[in-house]
């Protein structure tokens, strides 16, 4: 196994007027070279905070700590701002959710595409321009050379997101962190962007951490999946295993709430997970999902280990086997 990114016990805390907010509570995952790992969970579960922690872009008042946070053997916790800047945009790139707020409205697309490459590589302006044109064409943008002179407001949302993907690939990074890059797009454009991103990822051999709340997206593009709930990763598995045999009650609840064509009758009530997510301000004892779980026992109030239920499949639940049996009935 050639591990590119190794995260162990990552924690992110933010002070609030009501106490300390534990946005990320000791998560573990690994990404291999060339792998697509989808980090999935509902809004507010800590997905974006995880991505910002990896990139060193957390708010100033936030604190990050981990037992291990290593990229290709480099301890990211020991890097100062200058050293992190040499990695960011070079070997680790990020695609943000809303390209209109990520692209500078005052600069042309050509300036923004070429700037990062010339900062990290010793290339001429002509070489940088040729690279930009090539990647715009590879991301499906017609008349790429002419687009370099345009500004972000002159493009549609789908084209701006393609530009962001091209920008992320300019320096041929080893890892791309994509934070819900298709959420603001309509379904047709979303499908095109996802297919293109998957094709480019395979072509360039780039590892991708793809953050989403959409299990349909996960099924379409993931190699492996990590499910987050209340600041923790509660289950990780190869994508086929996760959909065939979810071992955590929360994952099962997410899958059961998806309407199935041909099985879910029009006008019928959809399944939903009862209750609400617990507050992440202050400490949470035991399983954070136990108050919403039909399988919960008294022992769930104790610390839940992250156990391997089968090869490559881990769940943070002492009742994982019972959960899987209930799903398969």
CSV table of C-alpha atoms in Angstrom, one decimal:
chain,number,residue,atom,x,y,z
A,1,UNK,CA,0.0,0.0,0.0
A,2,UNK,CA,1.5,3.3,-1.1
A,3,UNK,CA,0.0,5.8,1.3
A,4,UNK,CA,0.2,9.4,0.2
A,5,UNK,CA,-1.8,11.1,2.9
A,6,UNK,CA,-2.0,9.7,6.5
A,7,UNK,CA,-4.3,11.3,9.0
A,8,UNK,CA,-4.5,10.0,12.5
A,9,UNK,CA,-6.5,11.5,15.4
A,10,UNK,CA,-7.0,14.9,13.6
A,11,UNK,CA,-8.8,17.4,15.8
A,12,UNK,CA,-10.0,20.9,15.1
A,13,UNK,CA,-11.4,23.2,17.8
A,14,UNK,CA,-12.8,26.7,17.6
A,15,UNK,CA,-13.6,28.9,20.6
A,16,UNK,CA,-17.2,30.3,20.8
A,17,UNK,CA,-19.1,32.4,23.3
A,18,UNK,CA,-20.8,29.2,24.6
A,19,UNK,CA,-17.6,27.1,24.9
A,20,UNK,CA,-15.2,25.2,22.8
A,21,UNK,CA,-16.6,23.9,19.5
A,22,UNK,CA,-15.0,20.5,18.6
A,23,UNK,CA,-15.6,20.7,14.8
A,24,UNK,CA,-13.4,17.7,14.0
A,25,UNK,CA,-13.1,15.1,16.8
A,26,UNK,CA,-10.2,12.7,16.2
A,27,UNK,CA,-10.7,11.4,12.7
A,28,UNK,CA,-8.5,8.8,10.9
A,29,UNK,CA,-8.1,8.0,7.2
A,30,UNK,CA,-5.5,7.3,4.6
A,31,UNK,CA,-5.4,8.1,0.9
A,32,UNK,CA,-3.2,6.1,-1.5
A,33,UNK,CA,-1.6,7.5,-4.6
A,34,UNK,CA,-4.0,7.7,-7.5
A,35,UNK,CA,-7.0,6.9,-5.2
A,36,UNK,CA,-10.4,8.7,-5.1
A,37,UNK,CA,-11.6,8.9,-1.5
A,38,UNK,CA,-15.0,10.4,-0.9
A,39,UNK,CA,-15.6,12.1,2.5
A,40,UNK,CA,-19.4,12.1,2.9
A,41,UNK,CA,-21.7,13.5,5.5
A,42,UNK,CA,-24.4,16.1,6.2
A,43,UNK,CA,-23.9,19.8,6.5
A,44,UNK,CA,-22.0,20.8,9.7
A,45,UNK,CA,-20.4,17.4,10.3
A,46,UNK,CA,-16.8,18.7,9.8
A,47,UNK,CA,-16.0,17.8,6.2
A,48,UNK,CA,-14.9,21.3,5.1
A,49,UNK,CA,-13.0,21.9,8.4
A,50,UNK,CA,-11.1,18.7,7.6
A,51,UNK,CA,-10.2,20.0,4.2
A,52,UNK,CA,-9.1,23.4,5.5
A,53,UNK,CA,-7.0,21.7,8.2
A,54,UNK,CA,-5.2,19.6,5.6
A,55,UNK,CA,-4.5,22.7,3.5
A,56,UNK,CA,-3.4,24.9,6.5
A,57,UNK,CA,-6.2,27.4,5.8
A,58,UNK,CA,-8.1,27.2,9.1
A,59,UNK,CA,-9.5,30.4,10.7
A,60,UNK,CA,-7.0,32.1,12.9
A,61,UNK,CA,-8.7,31.2,16.2
A,62,UNK,CA,-9.0,27.6,15.2
A,63,UNK,CA,-6.5,25.1,16.6
A,64,UNK,CA,-5.3,21.9,14.8
A,65,UNK,CA,-3.6,18.9,16.3
A,66,UNK,CA,-3.1,15.3,15.3
A,67,UNK,CA,-1.1,12.3,16.3
A,68,UNK,CA,-0.1,12.1,12.6
A,69,UNK,CA,-0.8,14.4,9.7
A,70,UNK,CA,1.7,13.4,7.0
A,71,UNK,CA,1.7,14.0,3.2
A,72,UNK,CA,4.2,11.8,1.3
A,73,UNK,CA,6.2,11.4,4.6
A,74,UNK,CA,6.2,15.2,5.3
A,75,UNK,CA,4.8,16.1,8.7
A,76,UNK,CA,2.4,19.0,7.9
A,77,UNK,CA,2.2,20.0,11.5
A,78,UNK,CA,5.9,21.1,11.5
A,79,UNK,CA,5.7,23.3,8.4
A,80,UNK,CA,5.7,27.1,8.7
A,81,UNK,CA,3.7,29.3,6.4
A,82,UNK,CA,6.5,29.6,3.8
A,83,UNK,CA,7.0,25.8,3.6
A,84,UNK,CA,3.3,25.2,3.5
A,85,UNK,CA,2.9,27.7,0.6
A,86,UNK,CA,5.4,25.7,-1.4
A,87,UNK,CA,3.2,22.6,-1.1
A,88,UNK,CA,-0.1,24.4,-1.6
A,89,UNK,CA,-1.1,24.8,-5.2
A,90,UNK,CA,2.0,22.7,-6.1
A,91,UNK,CA,1.9,19.2,-4.8
A,92,UNK,CA,-1.5,19.7,-3.0
A,93,UNK,CA,-4.2,21.6,-4.8
A,94,UNK,CA,-7.8,22.5,-3.8
A,95,UNK,CA,-11.0,23.0,-5.7
A,96,UNK,CA,-13.4,25.1,-3.8
A,97,UNK,CA,-17.2,24.9,-3.7
A,98,UNK,CA,-18.0,28.3,-5.3
A,99,UNK,CA,-15.6,29.3,-8.1
A,100,UNK,CA,-17.0,32.8,-8.3
A,101,UNK,CA,-15.6,33.6,-4.8
A,102,UNK,CA,-12.4,31.6,-5.5
A,103,UNK,CA,-11.4,33.3,-8.7
A,104,UNK,CA,-10.2,36.9,-8.6
A,105,UNK,CA,-12.7,39.1,-10.5
A,106,UNK,CA,-10.0,41.7,-11.3
A,107,UNK,CA,-7.6,39.4,-13.2
A,108,UNK,CA,-8.0,37.4,-16.4
A,109,UNK,CA,-8.3,33.7,-16.4
A,110,UNK,CA,-4.9,33.5,-18.1
A,111,UNK,CA,-3.2,35.5,-15.3
A,112,UNK,CA,-4.8,33.3,-12.6
A,113,UNK,CA,-4.0,30.0,-14.3
A,114,UNK,CA,-0.4,30.9,-15.1
A,115,UNK,CA,0.5,32.6,-11.8
A,116,UNK,CA,0.7,29.4,-9.7
A,117,UNK,CA,2.7,27.5,-12.3
A,118,UNK,CA,5.3,30.2,-12.6
A,119,UNK,CA,5.5,30.6,-8.9
A,120,UNK,CA,6.2,26.9,-8.3
A,121,UNK,CA,8.0,26.0,-11.6
A,122,UNK,CA,10.9,27.5,-13.5
A,123,UNK,CA,8.9,28.0,-16.8
A,124,UNK,CA,8.5,30.8,-19.2
A,125,UNK,CA,5.3,32.8,-19.7
A,126,UNK,CA,4.8,31.0,-23.1
A,127,UNK,CA,5.2,27.6,-21.5
A,128,UNK,CA,2.8,28.5,-18.7
A,129,UNK,CA,0.3,29.8,-21.3
A,130,UNK,CA,0.6,26.6,-23.4
A,131,UNK,CA,0.0,24.5,-20.3
A,132,UNK,CA,-3.1,26.6,-19.4
A,133,UNK,CA,-4.5,26.3,-22.9
A,134,UNK,CA,-3.9,22.5,-22.9
A,135,UNK,CA,-5.7,22.0,-19.6
A,136,UNK,CA,-8.6,24.2,-20.5
A,137,UNK,CA,-9.1,22.1,-23.6
A,138,UNK,CA,-8.8,18.9,-21.5
A,139,UNK,CA,-11.5,20.2,-19.2
A,140,UNK,CA,-13.8,20.6,-22.2
A,141,UNK,CA,-13.6,24.4,-22.7
A,142,UNK,CA,-13.8,25.4,-26.4
A,143,UNK,CA,-11.7,28.2,-27.8
A,144,UNK,CA,-9.3,27.9,-24.8
A,145,UNK,CA,-6.7,30.4,-26.1
A,146,UNK,CA,-9.4,33.1,-26.4
A,147,UNK,CA,-10.7,32.3,-22.9
A,148,UNK,CA,-7.4,33.2,-21.3
A,149,UNK,CA,-8.2,36.9,-21.9
A,150,UNK,CA,-11.6,36.7,-20.3
A,151,UNK,CA,-12.7,37.5,-16.7
A,152,UNK,CA,-14.6,35.1,-14.4
A,153,UNK,CA,-17.9,37.0,-14.7
A,154,UNK,CA,-17.9,36.3,-18.5
A,155,UNK,CA,-18.2,32.6,-17.9
A,156,UNK,CA,-21.1,30.4,-16.7
A,157,UNK,CA,-20.9,28.5,-13.4
A,158,UNK,CA,-20.1,25.3,-15.1
A,159,UNK,CA,-17.2,26.9,-17.1
A,160,UNK,CA,-15.9,28.6,-14.0
A,161,UNK,CA,-15.7,25.2,-12.2
A,162,UNK,CA,-13.9,23.7,-15.2
A,163,UNK,CA,-11.4,26.6,-14.9
A,164,UNK,CA,-10.9,25.8,-11.2
A,165,UNK,CA,-10.2,22.1,-12.1
A,166,UNK,CA,-7.7,23.2,-14.8
A,167,UNK,CA,-6.0,25.5,-12.3
A,168,UNK,CA,-5.7,22.7,-9.7
A,169,UNK,CA,-4.0,20.5,-12.3
A,170,UNK,CA,-1.5,23.2,-13.5
A,171,UNK,CA,1.4,22.0,-11.4
A,172,UNK,CA,0.5,18.2,-11.7
A,173,UNK,CA,-0.3,17.8,-8.0
A,174,UNK,CA,-0.1,14.5,-6.2
A,175,UNK,CA,-3.3,15.3,-4.3
A,176,UNK,CA,-6.4,17.4,-5.0
A,177,UNK,CA,-8.8,18.3,-2.3
A,178,UNK,CA,-12.2,19.0,-3.8
A,179,UNK,CA,-14.7,20.5,-1.4
A,180,UNK,CA,-18.2,19.9,-2.9
A,181,UNK,CA,-17.2,21.4,-6.3
A,182,UNK,CA,-20.5,20.6,-8.0
A,183,UNK,CA,-23.0,21.6,-5.4
A,184,UNK,CA,-23.9,24.9,-7.0
A,185,UNK,CA,-24.4,23.4,-10.5
A,186,UNK,CA,-27.5,22.0,-12.1
A,187,UNK,CA,-27.7,18.2,-12.4
A,188,UNK,CA,-26.7,18.0,-16.1
A,189,UNK,CA,-23.6,20.1,-15.7
A,190,UNK,CA,-22.8,18.3,-12.4
A,191,UNK,CA,-22.7,14.9,-14.2
A,192,UNK,CA,-20.4,16.3,-16.9
A,193,UNK,CA,-18.0,17.8,-14.3
A,194,UNK,CA,-17.9,14.6,-12.3
A,195,UNK,CA,-17.2,12.4,-15.3
A,196,UNK,CA,-14.5,14.8,-16.5
A,197,UNK,CA,-12.9,15.0,-13.0
A,198,UNK,CA,-12.8,11.2,-12.7
A,199,UNK,CA,-11.3,10.8,-16.2
A,200,UNK,CA,-8.6,13.5,-15.5
A,201,UNK,CA,-7.8,11.9,-12.1
A,202,UNK,CA,-7.2,8.6,-13.8
A,203,UNK,CA,-5.2,10.2,-16.7
A,204,UNK,CA,-2.9,12.2,-14.4
A,205,UNK,CA,-2.7,9.6,-11.6
A,206,UNK,CA,-3.7,12.2,-9.0
A,207,UNK,CA,-5.1,11.2,-5.7
A,208,UNK,CA,-8.4,13.0,-4.8
A,209,UNK,CA,-10.1,13.7,-1.5
A,210,UNK,CA,-13.7,14.5,-2.7
A,211,UNK,CA,-15.9,16.0,-0.1
A,212,UNK,CA,-19.7,15.7,-0.7
A,213,UNK,CA,-23.1,15.2,1.0
A,214,UNK,CA,-24.5,13.4,-2.0
A,215,UNK,CA,-24.4,9.6,-1.9
A,216,UNK,CA,-25.3,9.4,-5.6
A,217,UNK,CA,-22.0,11.2,-6.4
A,218,UNK,CA,-20.2,8.8,-4.1
A,219,UNK,CA,-21.5,5.8,-5.9
A,220,UNK,CA,-20.5,7.3,-9.2
A,221,UNK,CA,-16.9,8.3,-8.6
A,222,UNK,CA,-15.4,6.9,-5.3
A,223,UNK,CA,-12.8,4.1,-4.8
A,224,UNK,CA,-13.3,4.3,-1.1
A,225,UNK,CA,-15.7,6.1,1.2
A,226,UNK,CA,-15.3,7.7,4.6
A,227,UNK,CA,-18.6,8.6,6.3
A,228,UNK,CA,-18.5,11.5,8.8
A,229,UNK,CA,-21.0,12.3,11.6
A,230,UNK,CA,-20.7,14.9,14.3
A,231,UNK,CA,-17.0,15.6,13.7
A,232,UNK,CA,-16.0,11.9,13.5
A,233,UNK,CA,-15.4,9.4,10.8
A,234,UNK,CA,-17.9,6.6,11.7
A,235,UNK,CA,-17.2,4.2,8.8
A,236,UNK,CA,-14.7,3.7,6.0
A,237,UNK,CA,-14.9,1.0,3.3
A,238,UNK,CA,-14.4,0.4,-0.4
A,239,UNK,CA,-17.4,1.9,-2.2
A,240,UNK,CA,-19.0,-1.4,-3.2
A,241,UNK,CA,-18.8,-2.8,0.3
A,242,UNK,CA,-20.3,0.3,1.8
A,243,UNK,CA,-23.4,0.2,-0.3
A,244,UNK,CA,-23.8,-3.5,-0.1
A,245,UNK,CA,-23.2,-3.8,3.7
A,246,UNK,CA,-23.2,-0.6,5.7
A,247,UNK,CA,-21.9,-1.5,9.2
A,248,UNK,CA,-22.8,1.7,11.0
A,249,UNK,CA,-26.4,2.6,11.8
A,250,UNK,CA,-25.9,6.2,10.6
A,251,UNK,CA,-24.7,5.0,7.2
A,252,UNK,CA,-27.6,2.6,7.0
A,253,UNK,CA,-30.0,5.5,7.8
A,254,UNK,CA,-28.5,7.6,5.0
A,255,UNK,CA,-28.8,4.8,2.5
A,256,UNK,CA,-32.4,4.0,3.5
A,257,UNK,CA,-33.4,7.6,3.1
A,258,UNK,CA,-32.6,7.6,-0.6
A,259,UNK,CA,-35.6,7.1,-2.9
A,260,UNK,CA,-35.2,4.1,-5.2
A,261,UNK,CA,-36.6,4.2,-8.7
A,262,UNK,CA,-39.3,1.5,-9.1
A,263,UNK,CA,-39.5,0.7,-5.4
A,264,UNK,CA,-40.4,4.1,-3.8
A,265,UNK,CA,-44.0,4.8,-4.6
A,266,UNK,CA,-44.9,8.3,-5.8
A,267,UNK,CA,-46.3,10.3,-2.9
A,268,UNK,CA,-45.1,7.9,-0.2
A,269,UNK,CA,-43.2,9.0,2.9
A,270,UNK,CA,-39.4,8.8,2.6
A,271,UNK,CA,-37.5,7.2,5.5
A,272,UNK,CA,-35.7,9.7,7.7
A,273,UNK,CA,-33.3,9.5,10.6
A,274,UNK,CA,-35.2,10.6,13.8
A,275,UNK,CA,-33.8,13.2,16.1
A,276,UNK,CA,-31.1,15.9,15.6
A,277,UNK,CA,-27.4,16.1,15.5
A,278,UNK,CA,-25.9,16.7,19.0
A,279,UNK,CA,-24.2,20.0,19.7
A,280,UNK,CA,-20.4,19.9,19.1
A,281,UNK,CA,-19.8,22.5,21.8
A,282,UNK,CA,-18.4,20.8,24.8
A,283,UNK,CA,-17.6,17.1,25.2
A,284,UNK,CA,-19.6,14.2,23.8
A,285,UNK,CA,-19.4,11.0,25.7
A,286,UNK,CA,-19.7,7.7,23.9
A,287,UNK,CA,-21.3,7.3,20.5
A,288,UNK,CA,-22.6,10.6,19.2
A,289,UNK,CA,-25.4,8.8,17.2
A,290,UNK,CA,-26.8,6.8,20.1
A,291,UNK,CA,-29.8,9.1,20.8
A,292,UNK,CA,-31.0,8.6,17.2
A,293,UNK,CA,-30.1,4.9,16.9
A,294,UNK,CA,-32.7,2.1,17.1
A,295,UNK,CA,-30.0,-0.4,18.1
A,296,UNK,CA,-28.5,1.7,20.9
A,297,UNK,CA,-27.6,0.0,24.2
A,298,UNK,CA,-26.3,1.3,27.6
A,299,UNK,CA,-22.8,0.4,26.6
A,300,UNK,CA,-23.0,2.9,23.7
A,301,UNK,CA,-22.5,5.7,26.2
A,302,UNK,CA,-18.9,4.5,26.5
A,303,UNK,CA,-16.1,5.3,24.1
A,304,UNK,CA,-16.7,3.5,20.8
A,305,UNK,CA,-13.7,1.8,19.2
A,306,UNK,CA,-13.0,2.1,15.4
A,307,UNK,CA,-13.0,-1.6,14.6
A,308,UNK,CA,-12.4,-3.6,11.4
A,309,UNK,CA,-15.5,-5.6,10.5
A,310,UNK,CA,-14.0,-7.1,7.4
A,311,UNK,CA,-10.9,-6.5,5.3
A,312,UNK,CA,-10.6,-2.7,4.6
A,313,UNK,CA,-14.0,-2.0,6.2
A,314,UNK,CA,-14.0,-0.2,9.6
A,315,UNK,CA,-16.9,1.1,11.7
A,316,UNK,CA,-17.1,3.1,14.9
A,317,UNK,CA,-19.9,0.9,16.4
A,318,UNK,CA,-20.0,-2.0,18.9
A,319,UNK,CA,-23.2,-3.2,17.2
A,320,UNK,CA,-21.9,-3.2,13.6
A,321,UNK,CA,-22.7,-6.8,13.0
A,322,UNK,CA,-26.3,-6.3,14.2
A,323,UNK,CA,-26.6,-3.2,12.0
A,324,UNK,CA,-25.4,-5.1,8.9
A,325,UNK,CA,-27.9,-7.9,9.5
A,326,UNK,CA,-30.8,-5.5,9.9
A,327,UNK,CA,-29.8,-3.8,6.6
A,328,UNK,CA,-29.7,-7.1,4.7
A,329,UNK,CA,-33.1,-8.5,5.9
